[in-house]
Tab-separated table of C-alpha atoms and ligand atoms in Angstrom:
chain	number	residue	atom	x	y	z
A	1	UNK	CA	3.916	7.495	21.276
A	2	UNK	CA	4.086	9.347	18.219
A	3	UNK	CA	3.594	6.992	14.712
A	4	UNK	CA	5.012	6.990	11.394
A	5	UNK	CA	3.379	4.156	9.082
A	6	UNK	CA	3.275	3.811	5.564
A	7	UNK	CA	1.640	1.127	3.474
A	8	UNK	CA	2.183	-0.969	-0.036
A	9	UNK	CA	0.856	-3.424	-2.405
A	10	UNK	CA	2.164	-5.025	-5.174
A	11	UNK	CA	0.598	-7.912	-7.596
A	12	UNK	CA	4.401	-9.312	-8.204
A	13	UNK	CA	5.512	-10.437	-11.405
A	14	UNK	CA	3.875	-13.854	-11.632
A	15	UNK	CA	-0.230	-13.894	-10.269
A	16	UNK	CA	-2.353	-11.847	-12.413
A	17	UNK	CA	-4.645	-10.232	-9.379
A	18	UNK	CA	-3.998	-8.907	-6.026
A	19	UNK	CA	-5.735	-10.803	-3.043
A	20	UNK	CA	-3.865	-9.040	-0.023
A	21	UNK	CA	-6.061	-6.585	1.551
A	22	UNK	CA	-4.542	-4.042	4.171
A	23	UNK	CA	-6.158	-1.069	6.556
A	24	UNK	CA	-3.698	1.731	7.260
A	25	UNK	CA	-5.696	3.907	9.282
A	26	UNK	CA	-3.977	4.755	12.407
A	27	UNK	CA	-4.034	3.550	15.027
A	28	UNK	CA	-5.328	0.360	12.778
A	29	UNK	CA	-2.786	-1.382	10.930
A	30	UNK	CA	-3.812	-4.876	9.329
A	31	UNK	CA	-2.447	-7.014	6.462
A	32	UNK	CA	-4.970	-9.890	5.136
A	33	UNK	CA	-3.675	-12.743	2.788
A	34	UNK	CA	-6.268	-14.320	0.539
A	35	UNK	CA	-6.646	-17.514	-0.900
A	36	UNK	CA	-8.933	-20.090	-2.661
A	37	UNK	CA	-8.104	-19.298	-6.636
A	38	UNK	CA	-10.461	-17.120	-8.897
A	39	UNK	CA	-12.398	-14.402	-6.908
A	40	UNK	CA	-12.251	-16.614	-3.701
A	41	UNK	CA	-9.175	-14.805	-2.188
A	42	UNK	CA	-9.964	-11.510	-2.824
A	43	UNK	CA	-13.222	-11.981	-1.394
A	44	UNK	CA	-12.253	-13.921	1.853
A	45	UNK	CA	-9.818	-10.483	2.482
A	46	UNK	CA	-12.385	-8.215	2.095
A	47	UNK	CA	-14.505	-10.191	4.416
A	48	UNK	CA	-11.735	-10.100	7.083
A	49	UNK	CA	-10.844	-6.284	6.678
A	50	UNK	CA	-14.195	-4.461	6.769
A	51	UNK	CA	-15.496	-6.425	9.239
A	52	UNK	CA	-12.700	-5.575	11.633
A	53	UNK	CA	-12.424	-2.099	10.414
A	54	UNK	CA	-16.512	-1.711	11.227
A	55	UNK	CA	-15.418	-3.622	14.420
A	56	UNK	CA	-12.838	-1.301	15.462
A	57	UNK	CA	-14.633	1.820	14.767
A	58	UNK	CA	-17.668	0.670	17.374
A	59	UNK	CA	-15.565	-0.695	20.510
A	60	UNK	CA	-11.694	-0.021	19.658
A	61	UNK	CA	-8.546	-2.319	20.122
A	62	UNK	CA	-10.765	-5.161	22.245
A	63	UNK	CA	-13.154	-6.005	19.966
A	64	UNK	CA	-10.422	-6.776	17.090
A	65	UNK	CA	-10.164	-10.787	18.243
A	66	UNK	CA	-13.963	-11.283	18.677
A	67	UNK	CA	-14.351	-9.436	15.070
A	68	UNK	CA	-11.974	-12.092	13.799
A	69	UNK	CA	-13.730	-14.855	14.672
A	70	UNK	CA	-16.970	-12.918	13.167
A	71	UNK	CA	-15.229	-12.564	10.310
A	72	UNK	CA	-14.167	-16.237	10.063
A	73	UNK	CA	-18.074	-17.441	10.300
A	74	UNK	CA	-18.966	-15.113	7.688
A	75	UNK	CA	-16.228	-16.146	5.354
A	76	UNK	CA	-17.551	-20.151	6.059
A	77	UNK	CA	-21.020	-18.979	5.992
A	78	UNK	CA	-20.660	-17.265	2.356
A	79	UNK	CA	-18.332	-20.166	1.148
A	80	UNK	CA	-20.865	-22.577	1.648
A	81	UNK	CA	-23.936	-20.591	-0.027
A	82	UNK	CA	-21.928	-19.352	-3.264
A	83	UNK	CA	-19.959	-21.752	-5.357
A	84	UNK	CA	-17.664	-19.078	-6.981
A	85	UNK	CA	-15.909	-18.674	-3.541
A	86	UNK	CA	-15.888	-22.165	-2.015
A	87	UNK	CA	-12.893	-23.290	-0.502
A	88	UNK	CA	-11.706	-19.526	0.065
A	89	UNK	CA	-10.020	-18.542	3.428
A	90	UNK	CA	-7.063	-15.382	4.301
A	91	UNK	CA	-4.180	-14.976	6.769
A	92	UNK	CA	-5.034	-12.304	9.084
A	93	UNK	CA	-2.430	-9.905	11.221
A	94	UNK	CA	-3.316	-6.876	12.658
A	95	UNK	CA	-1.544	-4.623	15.166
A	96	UNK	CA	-3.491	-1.563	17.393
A	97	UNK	CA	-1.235	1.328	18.936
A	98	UNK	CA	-2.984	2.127	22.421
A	99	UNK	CA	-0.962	4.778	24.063
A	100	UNK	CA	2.426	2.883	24.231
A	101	UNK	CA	1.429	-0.458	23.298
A	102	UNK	CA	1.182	-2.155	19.808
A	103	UNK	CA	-1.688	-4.854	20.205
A	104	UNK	CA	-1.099	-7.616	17.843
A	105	UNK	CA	-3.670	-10.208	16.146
A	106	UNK	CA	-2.861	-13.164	14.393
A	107	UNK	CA	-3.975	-16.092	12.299
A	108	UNK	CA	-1.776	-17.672	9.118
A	109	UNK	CA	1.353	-16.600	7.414
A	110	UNK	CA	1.766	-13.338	7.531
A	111	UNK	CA	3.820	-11.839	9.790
A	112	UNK	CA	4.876	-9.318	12.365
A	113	UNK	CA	8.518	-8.184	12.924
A	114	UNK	CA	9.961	-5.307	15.252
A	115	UNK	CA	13.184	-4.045	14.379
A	116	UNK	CA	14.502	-2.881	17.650
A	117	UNK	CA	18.618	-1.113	18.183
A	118	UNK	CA	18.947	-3.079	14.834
A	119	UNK	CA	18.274	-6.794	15.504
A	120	UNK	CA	14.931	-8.264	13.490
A	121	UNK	CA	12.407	-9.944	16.031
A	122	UNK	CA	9.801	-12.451	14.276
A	123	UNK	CA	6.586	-11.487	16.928
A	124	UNK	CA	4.612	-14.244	15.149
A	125	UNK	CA	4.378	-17.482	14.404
A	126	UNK	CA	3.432	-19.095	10.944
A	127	UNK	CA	0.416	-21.438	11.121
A	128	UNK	CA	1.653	-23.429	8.332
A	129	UNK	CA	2.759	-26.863	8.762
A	130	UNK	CA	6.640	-26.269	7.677
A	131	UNK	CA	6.495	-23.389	10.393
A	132	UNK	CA	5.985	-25.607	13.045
A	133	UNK	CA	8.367	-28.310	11.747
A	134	UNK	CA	10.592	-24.500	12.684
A	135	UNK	CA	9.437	-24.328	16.015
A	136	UNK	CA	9.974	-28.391	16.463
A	137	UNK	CA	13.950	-27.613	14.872
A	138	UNK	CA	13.289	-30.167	12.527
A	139	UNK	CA	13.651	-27.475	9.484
A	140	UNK	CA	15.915	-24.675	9.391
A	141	UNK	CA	14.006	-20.974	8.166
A	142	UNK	CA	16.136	-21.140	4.998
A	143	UNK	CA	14.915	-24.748	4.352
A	144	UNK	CA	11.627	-23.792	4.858
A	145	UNK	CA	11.278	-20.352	2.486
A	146	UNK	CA	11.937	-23.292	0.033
A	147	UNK	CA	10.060	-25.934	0.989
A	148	UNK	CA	7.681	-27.118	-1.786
A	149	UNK	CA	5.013	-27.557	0.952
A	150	UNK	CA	5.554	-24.034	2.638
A	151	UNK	CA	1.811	-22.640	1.198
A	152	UNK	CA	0.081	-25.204	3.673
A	153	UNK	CA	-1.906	-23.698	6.314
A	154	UNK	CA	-2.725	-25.107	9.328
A	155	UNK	CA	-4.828	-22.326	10.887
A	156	UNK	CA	-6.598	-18.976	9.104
A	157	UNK	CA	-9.847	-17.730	8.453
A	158	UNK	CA	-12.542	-19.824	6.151
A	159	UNK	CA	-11.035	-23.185	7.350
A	160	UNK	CA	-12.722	-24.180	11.029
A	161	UNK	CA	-16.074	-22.873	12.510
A	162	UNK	CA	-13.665	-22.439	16.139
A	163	UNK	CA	-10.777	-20.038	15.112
A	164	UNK	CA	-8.002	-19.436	17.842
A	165	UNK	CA	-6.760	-16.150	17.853
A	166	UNK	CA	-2.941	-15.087	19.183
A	167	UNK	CA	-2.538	-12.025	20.790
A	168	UNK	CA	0.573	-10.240	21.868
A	169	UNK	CA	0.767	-6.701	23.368
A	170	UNK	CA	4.049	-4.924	22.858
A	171	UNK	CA	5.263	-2.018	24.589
A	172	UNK	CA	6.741	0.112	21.979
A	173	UNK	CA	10.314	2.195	22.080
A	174	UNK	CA	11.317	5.090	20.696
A	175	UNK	CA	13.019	4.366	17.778
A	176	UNK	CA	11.401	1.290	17.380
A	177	UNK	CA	10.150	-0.017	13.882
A	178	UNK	CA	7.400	-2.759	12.889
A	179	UNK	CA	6.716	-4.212	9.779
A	180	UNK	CA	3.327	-6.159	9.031
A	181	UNK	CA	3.573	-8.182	5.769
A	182	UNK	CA	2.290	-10.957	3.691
A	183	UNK	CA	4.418	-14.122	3.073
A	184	UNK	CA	4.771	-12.727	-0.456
A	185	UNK	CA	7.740	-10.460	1.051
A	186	UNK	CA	9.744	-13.132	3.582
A	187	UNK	CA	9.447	-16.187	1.412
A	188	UNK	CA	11.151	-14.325	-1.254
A	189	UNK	CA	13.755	-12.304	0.731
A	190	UNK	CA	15.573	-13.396	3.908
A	191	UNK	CA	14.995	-11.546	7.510
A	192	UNK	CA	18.371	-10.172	7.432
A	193	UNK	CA	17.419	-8.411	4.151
A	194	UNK	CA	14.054	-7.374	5.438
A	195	UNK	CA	16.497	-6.250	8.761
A	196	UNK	CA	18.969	-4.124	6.692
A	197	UNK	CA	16.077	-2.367	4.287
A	198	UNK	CA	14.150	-1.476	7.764
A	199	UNK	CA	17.151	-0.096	9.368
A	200	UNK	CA	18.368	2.093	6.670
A	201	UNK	CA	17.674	5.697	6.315
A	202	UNK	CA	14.273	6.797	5.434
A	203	UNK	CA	10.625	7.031	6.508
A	204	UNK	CA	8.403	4.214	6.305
A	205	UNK	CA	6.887	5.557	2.747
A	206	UNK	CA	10.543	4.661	1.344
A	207	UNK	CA	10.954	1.299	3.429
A	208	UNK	CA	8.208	0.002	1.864
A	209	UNK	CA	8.872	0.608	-1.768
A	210	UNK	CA	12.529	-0.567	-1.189
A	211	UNK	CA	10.766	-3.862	0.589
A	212	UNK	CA	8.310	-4.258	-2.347
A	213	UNK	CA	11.397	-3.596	-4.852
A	214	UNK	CA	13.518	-6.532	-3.164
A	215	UNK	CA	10.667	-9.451	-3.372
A	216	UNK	CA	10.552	-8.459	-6.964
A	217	UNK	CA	13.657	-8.757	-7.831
A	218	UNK	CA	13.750	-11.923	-6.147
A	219	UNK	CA	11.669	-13.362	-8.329
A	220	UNK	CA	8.180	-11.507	-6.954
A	221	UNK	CA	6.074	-15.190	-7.141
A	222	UNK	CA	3.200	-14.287	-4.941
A	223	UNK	CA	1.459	-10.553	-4.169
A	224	UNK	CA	3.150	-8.769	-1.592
A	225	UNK	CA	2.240	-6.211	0.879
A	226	UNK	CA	4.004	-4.681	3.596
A	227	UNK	CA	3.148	-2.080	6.195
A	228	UNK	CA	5.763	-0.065	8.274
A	229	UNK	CA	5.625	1.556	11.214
A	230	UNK	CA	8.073	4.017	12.525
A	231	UNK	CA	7.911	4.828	16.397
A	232	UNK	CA	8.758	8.395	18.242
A	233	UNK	CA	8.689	9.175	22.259
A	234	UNK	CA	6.585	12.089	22.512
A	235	UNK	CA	7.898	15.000	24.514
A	236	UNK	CA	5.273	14.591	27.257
A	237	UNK	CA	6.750	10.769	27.480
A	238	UNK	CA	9.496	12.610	28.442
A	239	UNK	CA	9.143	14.690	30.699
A	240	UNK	CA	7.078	11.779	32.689
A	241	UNK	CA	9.960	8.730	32.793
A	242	UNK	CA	12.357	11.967	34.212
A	243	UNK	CA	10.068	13.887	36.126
A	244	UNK	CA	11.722	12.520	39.337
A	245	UNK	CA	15.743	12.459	38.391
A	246	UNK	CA	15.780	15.723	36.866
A	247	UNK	CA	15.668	19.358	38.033
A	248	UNK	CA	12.393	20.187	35.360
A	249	UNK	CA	12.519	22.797	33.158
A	250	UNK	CA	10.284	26.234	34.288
A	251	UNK	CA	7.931	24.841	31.552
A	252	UNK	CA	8.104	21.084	32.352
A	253	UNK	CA	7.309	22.120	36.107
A	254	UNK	CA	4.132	24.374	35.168
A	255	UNK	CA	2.954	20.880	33.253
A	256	UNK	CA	3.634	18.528	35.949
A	257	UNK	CA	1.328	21.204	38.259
A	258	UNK	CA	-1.323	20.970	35.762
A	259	UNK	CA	-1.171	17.181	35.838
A	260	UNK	CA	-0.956	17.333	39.306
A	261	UNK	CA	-3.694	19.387	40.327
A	262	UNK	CA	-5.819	17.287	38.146
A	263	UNK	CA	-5.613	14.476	40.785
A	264	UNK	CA	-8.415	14.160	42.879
B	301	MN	MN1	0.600	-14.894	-0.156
């Protein structure tokens, strides 16, 4: 599966630092949401990216849940020995392409969506308290972008010594598009918006300063990053799903030999 991702930040129009943190470094995608006022944020997002990015670079998509909860302790661990950051925490969501499959991470608010033949999928849940009065169906999404309690968290990183992780592994489509972002996007702009900016025209560079653009003009409260993803079926992908319905081309024939032969 081929891969098409673009990243962006913004500070927004109201907080006067940045404390997302995001990795774009394919097949590594990850968007980190800090909080915990002054430096606290900043730091606790930090934390959570390099120590997955080191992570990731030593033992690949596996070690990415283990390196979380690392990254948790260390967070605790530094909030308790340095009073500038006490009290600091950060969402996490990550997702790793292996081969066909987008391996997803997540603890907090930020979220994952796939935009697949048009229609928006949420892949993760908020671990806030109005998002599972959501999942109960005792507030409606709209009620809850606006709920005065929204911010609460009832799970990320810097919180708990015993962090549960969710995992999802989704096989990717061609076509297929995924945005990571932090709650600084989707509690300013509805899904359907975020639906009809990620299936317009335009690569993922574009998509993302048209997302960034929107949450700003809706009033831009909180820093906002997004990551998209753009998926293409590679030719060999091809060739493989239709190697037994169609007649294959003198080329596609002399491949599947190769491949063959290769077989013990
Ligand atoms: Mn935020």
């Amino acid at each position: 599966m081929k891969v098409d991702a673009a990243a962006a930040t913004d500070v927004g129009l109201v907080r006067d630092h940045n404390e997302d943190s995001y990795i774009l470094d394919t097949p590594l995608y990850v968007v980190a949401d800090g909080m915990g006022g002054h430096l606290g944020g900043e730091v606790a997002s930090s934390i959570a990216i390099e120590t997955v990015r080191e992570r990731f670079k030593e033992a690949g998509a596996e070690a990415v849940p283990d390196a979380v909860r690392e990254a948790n302790d260390a967070i605790l661990e530094r909030g308790q020995v340095d009073a500038e950051v006490t009290g600091m925490g950060t969402t996490f969501t990550s997702a790793v392409l292996t081969a066909t499959t987008l391996n997803i991470a997540h603890v907090g608010d930020s979220r994952a969506y796939l935009l697949r033949d048009g229609e928006l999928r949420l892949l993760t849940d908020d671990h806030t308290l109005v998002g599972e009065m959501v999942r109960e169906g005792s507030l409606t999404e709209d009620q809850a972008r606006v709920h005065p309690r929204r911010s609460i968290l009832v799970r990320a990183l810097g919180i708990e010594p015993n962090i549960e992780v969710d995992r999802l592994a989704l096989p990717v489509r061609d076509g297929d598009r995924v945005l990571l972002c932090s709650d600084g996007l989707n509690s300013m702009i509805t899904d359907a918006a975020i639906a009809e900016i990620l299936a317009g025209e335009g690569i993922p560079a574009e998509a993302c300063q048209r997302l960034i653009g929107a949450a700003r003009d809706a009033g831009g409260t909180d820093n906002i990053t997004v990551i998209v993803m753009g998926f293409t079926a590679e030719p060999t992908d091809v060739i493989d799903s239709n190697a037994e319905a169609t007649v294959p081309s003198a080329e596609a024939s002399g491949l599947i030999d190769r491949l063959l032969r290769r077989k013990p």
